[in-house]
Short mmCIF file of C-alpha atoms in Angstrom, two decimals:
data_model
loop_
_atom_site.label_atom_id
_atom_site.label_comp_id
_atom_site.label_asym_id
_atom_site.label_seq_id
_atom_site.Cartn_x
_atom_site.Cartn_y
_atom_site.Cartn_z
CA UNK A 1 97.01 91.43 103.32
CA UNK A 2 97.08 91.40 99.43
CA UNK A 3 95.83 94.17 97.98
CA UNK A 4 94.77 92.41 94.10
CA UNK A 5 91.90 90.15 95.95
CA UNK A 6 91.50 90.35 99.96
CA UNK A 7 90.40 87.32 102.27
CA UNK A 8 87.11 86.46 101.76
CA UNK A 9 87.32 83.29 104.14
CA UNK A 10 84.72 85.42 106.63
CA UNK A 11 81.85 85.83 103.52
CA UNK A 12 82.49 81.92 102.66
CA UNK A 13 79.08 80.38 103.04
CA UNK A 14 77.20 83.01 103.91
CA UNK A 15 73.66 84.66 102.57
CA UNK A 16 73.69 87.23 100.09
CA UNK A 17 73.16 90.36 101.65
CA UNK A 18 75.30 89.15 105.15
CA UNK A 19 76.71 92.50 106.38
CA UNK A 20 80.55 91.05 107.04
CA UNK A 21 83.55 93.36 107.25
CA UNK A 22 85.49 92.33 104.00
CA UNK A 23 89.09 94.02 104.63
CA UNK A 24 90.94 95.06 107.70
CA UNK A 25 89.40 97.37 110.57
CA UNK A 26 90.68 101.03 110.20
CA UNK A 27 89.50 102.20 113.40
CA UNK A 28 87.84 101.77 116.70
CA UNK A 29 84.58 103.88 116.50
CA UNK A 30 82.75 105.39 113.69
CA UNK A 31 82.37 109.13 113.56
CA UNK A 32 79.30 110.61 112.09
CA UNK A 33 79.91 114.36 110.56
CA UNK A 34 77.11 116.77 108.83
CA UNK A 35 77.48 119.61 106.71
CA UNK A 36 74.42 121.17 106.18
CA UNK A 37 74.05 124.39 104.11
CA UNK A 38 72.58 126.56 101.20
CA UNK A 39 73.64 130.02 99.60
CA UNK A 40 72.82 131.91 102.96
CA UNK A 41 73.95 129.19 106.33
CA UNK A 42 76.30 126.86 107.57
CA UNK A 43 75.72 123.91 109.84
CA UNK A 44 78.50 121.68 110.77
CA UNK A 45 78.01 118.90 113.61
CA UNK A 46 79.12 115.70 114.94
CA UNK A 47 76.22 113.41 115.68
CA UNK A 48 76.41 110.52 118.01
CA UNK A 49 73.88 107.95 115.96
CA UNK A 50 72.80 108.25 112.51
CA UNK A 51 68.75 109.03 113.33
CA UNK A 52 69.96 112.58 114.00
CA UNK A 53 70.61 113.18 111.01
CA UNK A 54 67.27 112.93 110.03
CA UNK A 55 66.38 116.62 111.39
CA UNK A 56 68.77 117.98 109.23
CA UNK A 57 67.49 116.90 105.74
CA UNK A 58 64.80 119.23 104.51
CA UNK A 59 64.24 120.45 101.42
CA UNK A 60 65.88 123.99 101.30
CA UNK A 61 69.19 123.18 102.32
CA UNK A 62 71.96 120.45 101.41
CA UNK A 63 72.99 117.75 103.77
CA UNK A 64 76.26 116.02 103.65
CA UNK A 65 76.66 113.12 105.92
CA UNK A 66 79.95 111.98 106.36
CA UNK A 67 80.44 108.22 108.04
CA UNK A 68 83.80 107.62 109.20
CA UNK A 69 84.10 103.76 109.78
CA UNK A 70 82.44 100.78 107.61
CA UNK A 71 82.82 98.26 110.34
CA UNK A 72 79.82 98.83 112.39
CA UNK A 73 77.40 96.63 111.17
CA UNK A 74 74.47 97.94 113.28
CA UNK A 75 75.05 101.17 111.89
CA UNK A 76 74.89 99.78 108.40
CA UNK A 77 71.89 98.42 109.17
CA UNK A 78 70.40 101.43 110.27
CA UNK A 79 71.92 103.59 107.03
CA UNK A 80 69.88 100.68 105.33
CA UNK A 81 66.66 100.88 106.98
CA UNK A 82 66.78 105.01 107.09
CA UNK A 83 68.00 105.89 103.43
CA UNK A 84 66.15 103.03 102.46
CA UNK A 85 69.33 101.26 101.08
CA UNK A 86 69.34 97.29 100.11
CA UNK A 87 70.83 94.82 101.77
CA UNK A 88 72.74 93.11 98.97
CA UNK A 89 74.42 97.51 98.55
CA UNK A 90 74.82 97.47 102.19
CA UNK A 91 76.79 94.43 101.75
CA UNK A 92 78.82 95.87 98.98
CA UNK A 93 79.74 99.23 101.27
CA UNK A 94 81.55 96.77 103.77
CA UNK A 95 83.21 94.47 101.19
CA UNK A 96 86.44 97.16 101.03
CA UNK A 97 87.27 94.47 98.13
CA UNK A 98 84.57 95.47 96.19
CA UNK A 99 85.22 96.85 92.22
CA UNK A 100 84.40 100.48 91.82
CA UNK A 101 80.81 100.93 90.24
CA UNK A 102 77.43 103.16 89.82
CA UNK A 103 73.98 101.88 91.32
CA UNK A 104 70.56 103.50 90.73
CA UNK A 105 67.58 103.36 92.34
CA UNK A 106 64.21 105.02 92.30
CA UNK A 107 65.27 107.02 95.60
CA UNK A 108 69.25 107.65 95.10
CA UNK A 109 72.54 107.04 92.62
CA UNK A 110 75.05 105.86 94.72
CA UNK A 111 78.86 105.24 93.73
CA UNK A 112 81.37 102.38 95.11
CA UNK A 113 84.82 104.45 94.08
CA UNK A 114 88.13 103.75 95.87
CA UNK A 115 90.39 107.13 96.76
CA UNK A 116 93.89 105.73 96.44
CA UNK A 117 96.86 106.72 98.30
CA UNK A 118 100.88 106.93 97.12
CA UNK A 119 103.40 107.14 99.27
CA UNK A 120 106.22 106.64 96.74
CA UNK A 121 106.35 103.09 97.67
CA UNK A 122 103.38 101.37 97.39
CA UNK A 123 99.49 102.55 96.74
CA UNK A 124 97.15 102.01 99.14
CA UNK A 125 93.24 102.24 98.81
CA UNK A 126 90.13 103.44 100.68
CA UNK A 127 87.08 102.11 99.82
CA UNK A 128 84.43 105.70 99.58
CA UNK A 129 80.84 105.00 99.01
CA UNK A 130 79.06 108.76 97.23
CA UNK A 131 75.18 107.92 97.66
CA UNK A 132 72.94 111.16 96.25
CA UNK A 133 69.57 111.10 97.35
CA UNK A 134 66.92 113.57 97.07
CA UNK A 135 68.29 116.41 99.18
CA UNK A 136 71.30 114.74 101.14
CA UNK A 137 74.62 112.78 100.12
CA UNK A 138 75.87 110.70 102.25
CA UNK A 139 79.56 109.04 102.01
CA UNK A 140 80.88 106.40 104.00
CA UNK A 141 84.93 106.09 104.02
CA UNK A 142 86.93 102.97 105.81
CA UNK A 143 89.01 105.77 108.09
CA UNK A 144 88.92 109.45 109.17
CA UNK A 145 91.19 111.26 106.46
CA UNK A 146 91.95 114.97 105.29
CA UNK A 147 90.52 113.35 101.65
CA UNK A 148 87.58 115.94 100.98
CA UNK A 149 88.99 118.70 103.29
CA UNK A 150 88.91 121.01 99.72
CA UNK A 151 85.18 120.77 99.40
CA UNK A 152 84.65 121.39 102.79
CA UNK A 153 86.83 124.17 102.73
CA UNK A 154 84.93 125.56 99.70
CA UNK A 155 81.64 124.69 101.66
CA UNK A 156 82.72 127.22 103.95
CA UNK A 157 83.48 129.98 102.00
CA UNK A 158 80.35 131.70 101.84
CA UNK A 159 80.34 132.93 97.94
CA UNK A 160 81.97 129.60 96.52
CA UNK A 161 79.92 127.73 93.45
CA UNK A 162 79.41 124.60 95.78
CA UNK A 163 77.01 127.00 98.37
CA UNK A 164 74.87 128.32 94.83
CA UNK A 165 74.13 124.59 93.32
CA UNK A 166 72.04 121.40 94.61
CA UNK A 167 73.41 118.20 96.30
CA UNK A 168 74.06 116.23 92.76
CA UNK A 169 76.71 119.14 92.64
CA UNK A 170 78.55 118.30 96.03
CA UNK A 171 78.53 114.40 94.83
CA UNK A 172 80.35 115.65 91.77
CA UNK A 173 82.73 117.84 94.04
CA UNK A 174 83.48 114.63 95.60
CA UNK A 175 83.81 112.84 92.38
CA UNK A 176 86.37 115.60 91.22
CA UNK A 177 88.69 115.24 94.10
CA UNK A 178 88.69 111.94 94.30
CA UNK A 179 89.97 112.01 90.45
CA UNK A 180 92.15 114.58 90.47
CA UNK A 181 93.79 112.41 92.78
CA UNK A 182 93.97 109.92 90.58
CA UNK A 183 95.87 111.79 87.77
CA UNK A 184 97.59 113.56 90.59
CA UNK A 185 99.45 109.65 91.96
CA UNK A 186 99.51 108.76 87.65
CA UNK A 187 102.05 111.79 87.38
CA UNK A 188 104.19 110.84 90.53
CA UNK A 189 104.56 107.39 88.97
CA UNK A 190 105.01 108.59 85.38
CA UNK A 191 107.90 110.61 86.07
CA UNK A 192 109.57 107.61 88.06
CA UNK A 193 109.49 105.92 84.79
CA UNK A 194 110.48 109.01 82.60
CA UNK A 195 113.18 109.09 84.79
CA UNK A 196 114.26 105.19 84.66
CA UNK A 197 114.70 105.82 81.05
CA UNK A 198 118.18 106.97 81.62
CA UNK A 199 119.20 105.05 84.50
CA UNK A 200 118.67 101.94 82.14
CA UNK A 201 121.26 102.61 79.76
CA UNK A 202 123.89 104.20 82.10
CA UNK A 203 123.68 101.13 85.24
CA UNK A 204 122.16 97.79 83.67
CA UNK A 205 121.81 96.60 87.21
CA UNK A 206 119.82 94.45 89.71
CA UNK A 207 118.51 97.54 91.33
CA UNK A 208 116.92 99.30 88.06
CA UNK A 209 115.18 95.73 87.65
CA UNK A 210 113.74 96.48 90.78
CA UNK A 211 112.40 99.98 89.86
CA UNK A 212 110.89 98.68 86.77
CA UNK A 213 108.93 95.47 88.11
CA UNK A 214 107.78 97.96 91.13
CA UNK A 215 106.52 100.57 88.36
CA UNK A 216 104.88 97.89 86.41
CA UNK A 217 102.86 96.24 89.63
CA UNK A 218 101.74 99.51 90.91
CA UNK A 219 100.31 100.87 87.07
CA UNK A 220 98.61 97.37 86.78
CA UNK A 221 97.08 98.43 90.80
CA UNK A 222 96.06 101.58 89.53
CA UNK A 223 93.80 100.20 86.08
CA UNK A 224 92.40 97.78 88.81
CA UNK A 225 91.11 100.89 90.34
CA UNK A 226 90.30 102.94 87.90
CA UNK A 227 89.03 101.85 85.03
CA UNK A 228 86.14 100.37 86.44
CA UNK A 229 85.69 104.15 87.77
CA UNK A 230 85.36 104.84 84.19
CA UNK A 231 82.48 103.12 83.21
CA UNK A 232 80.72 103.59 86.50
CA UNK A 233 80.76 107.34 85.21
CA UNK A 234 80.13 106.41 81.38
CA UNK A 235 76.51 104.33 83.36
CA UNK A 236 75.66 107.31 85.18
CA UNK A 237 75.97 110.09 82.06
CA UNK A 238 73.96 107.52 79.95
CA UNK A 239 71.27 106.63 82.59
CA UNK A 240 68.43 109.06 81.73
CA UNK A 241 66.48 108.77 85.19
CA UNK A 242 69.58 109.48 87.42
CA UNK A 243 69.12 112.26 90.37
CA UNK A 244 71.80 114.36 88.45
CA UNK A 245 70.66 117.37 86.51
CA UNK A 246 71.50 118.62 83.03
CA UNK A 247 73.96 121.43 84.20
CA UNK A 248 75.85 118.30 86.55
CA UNK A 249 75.78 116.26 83.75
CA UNK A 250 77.76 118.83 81.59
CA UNK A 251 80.28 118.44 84.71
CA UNK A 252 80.51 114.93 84.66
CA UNK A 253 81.20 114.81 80.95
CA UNK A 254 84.53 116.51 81.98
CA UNK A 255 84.74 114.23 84.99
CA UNK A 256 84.57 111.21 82.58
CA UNK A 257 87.24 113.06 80.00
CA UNK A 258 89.47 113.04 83.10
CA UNK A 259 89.11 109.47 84.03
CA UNK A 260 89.45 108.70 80.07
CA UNK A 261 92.48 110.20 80.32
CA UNK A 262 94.10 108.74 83.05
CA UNK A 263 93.22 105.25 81.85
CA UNK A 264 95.23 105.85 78.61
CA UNK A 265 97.79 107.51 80.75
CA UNK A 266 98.27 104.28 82.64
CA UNK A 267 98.21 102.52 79.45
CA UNK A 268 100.81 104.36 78.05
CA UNK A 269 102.75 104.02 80.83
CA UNK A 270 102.36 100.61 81.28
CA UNK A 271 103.55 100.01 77.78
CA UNK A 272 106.35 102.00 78.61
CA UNK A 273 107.49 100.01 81.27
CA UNK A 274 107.27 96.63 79.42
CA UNK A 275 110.06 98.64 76.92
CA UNK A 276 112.17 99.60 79.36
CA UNK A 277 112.10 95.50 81.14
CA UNK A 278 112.62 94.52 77.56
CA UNK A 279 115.24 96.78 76.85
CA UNK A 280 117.07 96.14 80.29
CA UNK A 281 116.83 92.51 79.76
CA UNK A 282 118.53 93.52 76.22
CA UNK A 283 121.11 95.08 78.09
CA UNK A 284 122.00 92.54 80.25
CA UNK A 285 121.97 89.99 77.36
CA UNK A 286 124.58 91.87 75.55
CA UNK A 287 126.69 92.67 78.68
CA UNK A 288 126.86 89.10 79.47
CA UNK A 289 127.59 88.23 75.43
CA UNK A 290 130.17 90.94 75.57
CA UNK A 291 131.56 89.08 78.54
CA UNK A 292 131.33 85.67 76.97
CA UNK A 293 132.64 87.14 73.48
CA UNK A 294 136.03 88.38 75.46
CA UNK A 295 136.47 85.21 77.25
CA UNK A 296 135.79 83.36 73.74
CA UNK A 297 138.43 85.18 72.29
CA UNK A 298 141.23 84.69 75.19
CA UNK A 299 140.33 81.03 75.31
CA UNK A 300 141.23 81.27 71.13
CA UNK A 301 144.27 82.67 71.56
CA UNK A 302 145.39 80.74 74.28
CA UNK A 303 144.62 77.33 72.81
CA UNK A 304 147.11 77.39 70.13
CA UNK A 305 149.64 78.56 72.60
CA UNK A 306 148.84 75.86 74.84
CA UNK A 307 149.18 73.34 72.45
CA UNK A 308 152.78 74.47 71.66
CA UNK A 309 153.53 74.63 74.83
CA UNK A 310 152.34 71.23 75.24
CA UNK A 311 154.52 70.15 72.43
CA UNK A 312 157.62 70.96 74.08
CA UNK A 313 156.66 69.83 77.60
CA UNK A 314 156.61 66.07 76.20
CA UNK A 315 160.07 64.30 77.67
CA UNK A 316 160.90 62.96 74.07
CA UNK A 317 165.46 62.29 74.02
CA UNK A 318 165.13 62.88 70.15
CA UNK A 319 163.25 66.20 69.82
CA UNK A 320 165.87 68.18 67.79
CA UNK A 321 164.95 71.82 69.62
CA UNK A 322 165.73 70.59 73.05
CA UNK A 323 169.60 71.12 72.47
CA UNK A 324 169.17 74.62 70.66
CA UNK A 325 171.32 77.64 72.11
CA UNK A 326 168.74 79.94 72.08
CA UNK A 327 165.74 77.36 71.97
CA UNK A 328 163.79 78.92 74.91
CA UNK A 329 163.77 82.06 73.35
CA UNK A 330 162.66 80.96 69.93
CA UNK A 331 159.57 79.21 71.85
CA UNK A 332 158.44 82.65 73.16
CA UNK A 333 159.30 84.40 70.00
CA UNK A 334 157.01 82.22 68.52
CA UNK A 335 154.22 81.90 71.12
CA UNK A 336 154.69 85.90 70.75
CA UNK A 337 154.16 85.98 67.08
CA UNK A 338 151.00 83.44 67.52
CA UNK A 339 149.28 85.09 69.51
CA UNK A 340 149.96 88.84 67.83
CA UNK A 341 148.45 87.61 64.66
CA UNK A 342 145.19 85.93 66.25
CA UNK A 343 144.76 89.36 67.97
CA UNK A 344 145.28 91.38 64.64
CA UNK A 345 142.93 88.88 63.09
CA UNK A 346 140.33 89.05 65.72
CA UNK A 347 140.76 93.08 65.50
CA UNK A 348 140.18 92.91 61.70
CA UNK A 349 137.18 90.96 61.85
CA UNK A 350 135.85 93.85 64.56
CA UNK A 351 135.20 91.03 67.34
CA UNK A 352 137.28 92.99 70.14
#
C-alpha cells in the first residue's frame, strides 16, 4: 500500500460522513482501556463496550480513554453518539489517510496527529486521534502499541506533575510524546546523512545513490507528516475559546517551538540531501570525463602511430625503406619518438 495517498476506491461515491475504513486493518478486535485518576487515586480498567465508560467521567477526577482499533464502525458510531462527536470527524478518525489537523467544538478540541515509526528502513505511520473534552480525553490509535507507555507510567507515580493538573494537561502529555518522537526519528535520519557526507567523496558508487534517494523520500514522508502538525498547534494556541487553559497554553507554546523546529530540521536536511545527489552526480560526471579524457588521449597518441604504421603496411615495389638494413628498427625508433613527444606534450598541457 503507498504510504503518500492510500486507496480510496472503498470512499468512491459515497456520502459525506460514511464511516469506511480508509487504510489497512491493524487488528482483529478493539480494546477499550481507562485511566482514571486525580492527585489522591488510580483507576485502571479494560472495558468491554464504550457505555462503561460513562461511570467513570465525573467531575473530580481525569478520565483517559484509550481505543485500540479504528475499524469498528459500530463503535465509532457509538463514540459519536456518546461524546457527541460529528459524523463528517467520525469519518475523518477512520480515514488513516487523513492530514494531521486541530478541530473545535463547543463541547471538545480534538487533534488528527499521526505518531510515526522508523525502523532504519522505512517510516511507518499510525493515525492517533487526542479529543479533550470537559473532564475526559479520549484517543483512538489504529493498533495496540507501547506509544504513550511514558505518560502512563508517570500517571502512576503518585507525586508526578501529570496526577496535580487537569485533562487539557494529559492531552498535552500526549502531544509531547508524540513530538519528541518526531525529533527523536529527524535525528536518526540526520545523522545517516551527516554520515553520507563522507562516503560520497571516498566511493562515488551505485550504492551511495541509493542511500541518498532513500534519505530524500523518507525527509519528504516526514514534512508530509509534520508540518501540518504544526499549524494544527499554531490553530489551537490562537483559538481563544479552546478547552485548554492559560498555564497549558504556556506548554504548548514550547510544544509548537518543538514542532517549529523539527520542520526546519527537515528542511535543512532535505536541502542537504539535494547537495549531496548533486554533488554525487558531480562525481560521477567527472569520473566518467576522467575516463573519457584518458581514452581521448590514448586514441591521440595512437592515431599518428597508426597512420605510420599504415604507411609501411602498403605493398608498394618502389618504397625506398623497404630494402634498409636496419629499416624495422628505424620504424620503432620512430613510432617510439612519436609517441614520447605527444605524451610530454599532453603532460605539459596538464591533461594526464
Amino acid at each position: 500500500m503507498a504510504r503518500f495517498l492510500k486507496d480510496r476506491t472503498v470512499t468512491k461515491g459515497q456520502a459525506p460522513g460514511s464511516l469506511i475504513l480508509v487504510g489497512s486493518k491493524k487488528m482483529e478486535k478493539p480494546v477499550i482501556r481507562i485511566m482514571d485518576y486525580n492527585s489522591g487515586k488510580l483507576d485502571e480498567a479494560e472495558i468491554q463496550n464504550i457505555e462503561e465508560a460513562n461511570r467513570y467521567i465525573s467531575g473530580d477526577s481525569v478520565t483517559w480513554i484509550n481505543i485500540y482499533g479504528i475499524h469498528d464502525q459500530d463503535l465509532i458510531n457509538k463514540v459519536g453518539d456518546i461524546f457527541n462527536i460529528k459524523s463528517l470527524y467520525l469519518e475523518d478518525i477512520m480515514n488513516t489517510d487523513q492530514m494531521p489537523k486541530y478541530i473545535t467544538e463547543d463541547n471538545y478540541d480534538a487533534f488528527i496527529l499521526k505518531m510515526l515509526e522508523y525502523t532504519g528502513e522505512k517510516i511507518s505511520a499510525e493515525q492517533i486521534t487526542i479529543i479533550l473534552g470537559k473532564n475526559y480525553v479520549l484517543t483512538l490509535q489504529e493498533k495496540v502499541g507501547d506509544v504513550f507507555d511514558p505518560v502512563r507510567n508517570r500517571i502512576r507515580s503518585h507525586k508526578s506533575r501529570i496526577r496535580l493538573n487537569n485533562n487539557d494537561y494529559l492531552a498535552y502529555a500526549l502531544m509531547d510524546v508524540i513530538t519528541d518522537n518526531y525529533l527523536h526519528i529527524i535525528e536518526k535520519i540526520g545523522r545517516n546523512v551527516e554520515n553520507l557526507e563522507a562516503k560520497i567523496f571516498s566511493n562515488a558508487d551505485n550504492d551511495i545513490a541509493t542511500e541518498i534517494y532513500r534519505n530524500k523520500i523518507e525527509l519528504s514522508y516526514l514534512r508530509k507528516n509534520i508540518r501540518p502538525a504544526k499549524e494544527a498547534v499554531l490553530n489551537m494556541i490562537r483559538n481563544q475559546d479552546s478547552f485548554f487553559s492559560q498555564d497549558t497554553i504556556n506548554y504548548m507554546d514550547d510544544l509548537k517551538e518543538a514542532l517549529i523546529h523539527a520542520t526546519e530540521s527537515i528542511e535543512l536536511y532535505s536541502n542537504l540531501v539535494s547537495d549531496q545527489l548533486n554533488t554525487h552526480n558531480s562525481l560521477v560526471s567527472n569520473k566518467m570525463n576522467q575516463v573519457m579524457k584518458v581514452l581521448t588521449i590514448f586514441a591521440s597518441v595512437f592515431i599518428p602511430l597508426t597512420f605510420i604504421a599504415g604507411i609501411y603496411g602498403m605493398n608498394f615495389t618502389n618504397m625506398p625503406e623497404l630494402k634498409l638494413k636496419y629499416g624495422y628498427l628505424l620504424f620503432w625508433i620512430l613510432i617510439i619518438l612519436v609517441g614520447g613527444l605527444l605524451m610530454i606534450y599532453f603532460k605539459r598541457k596538464k591533461w594526464l
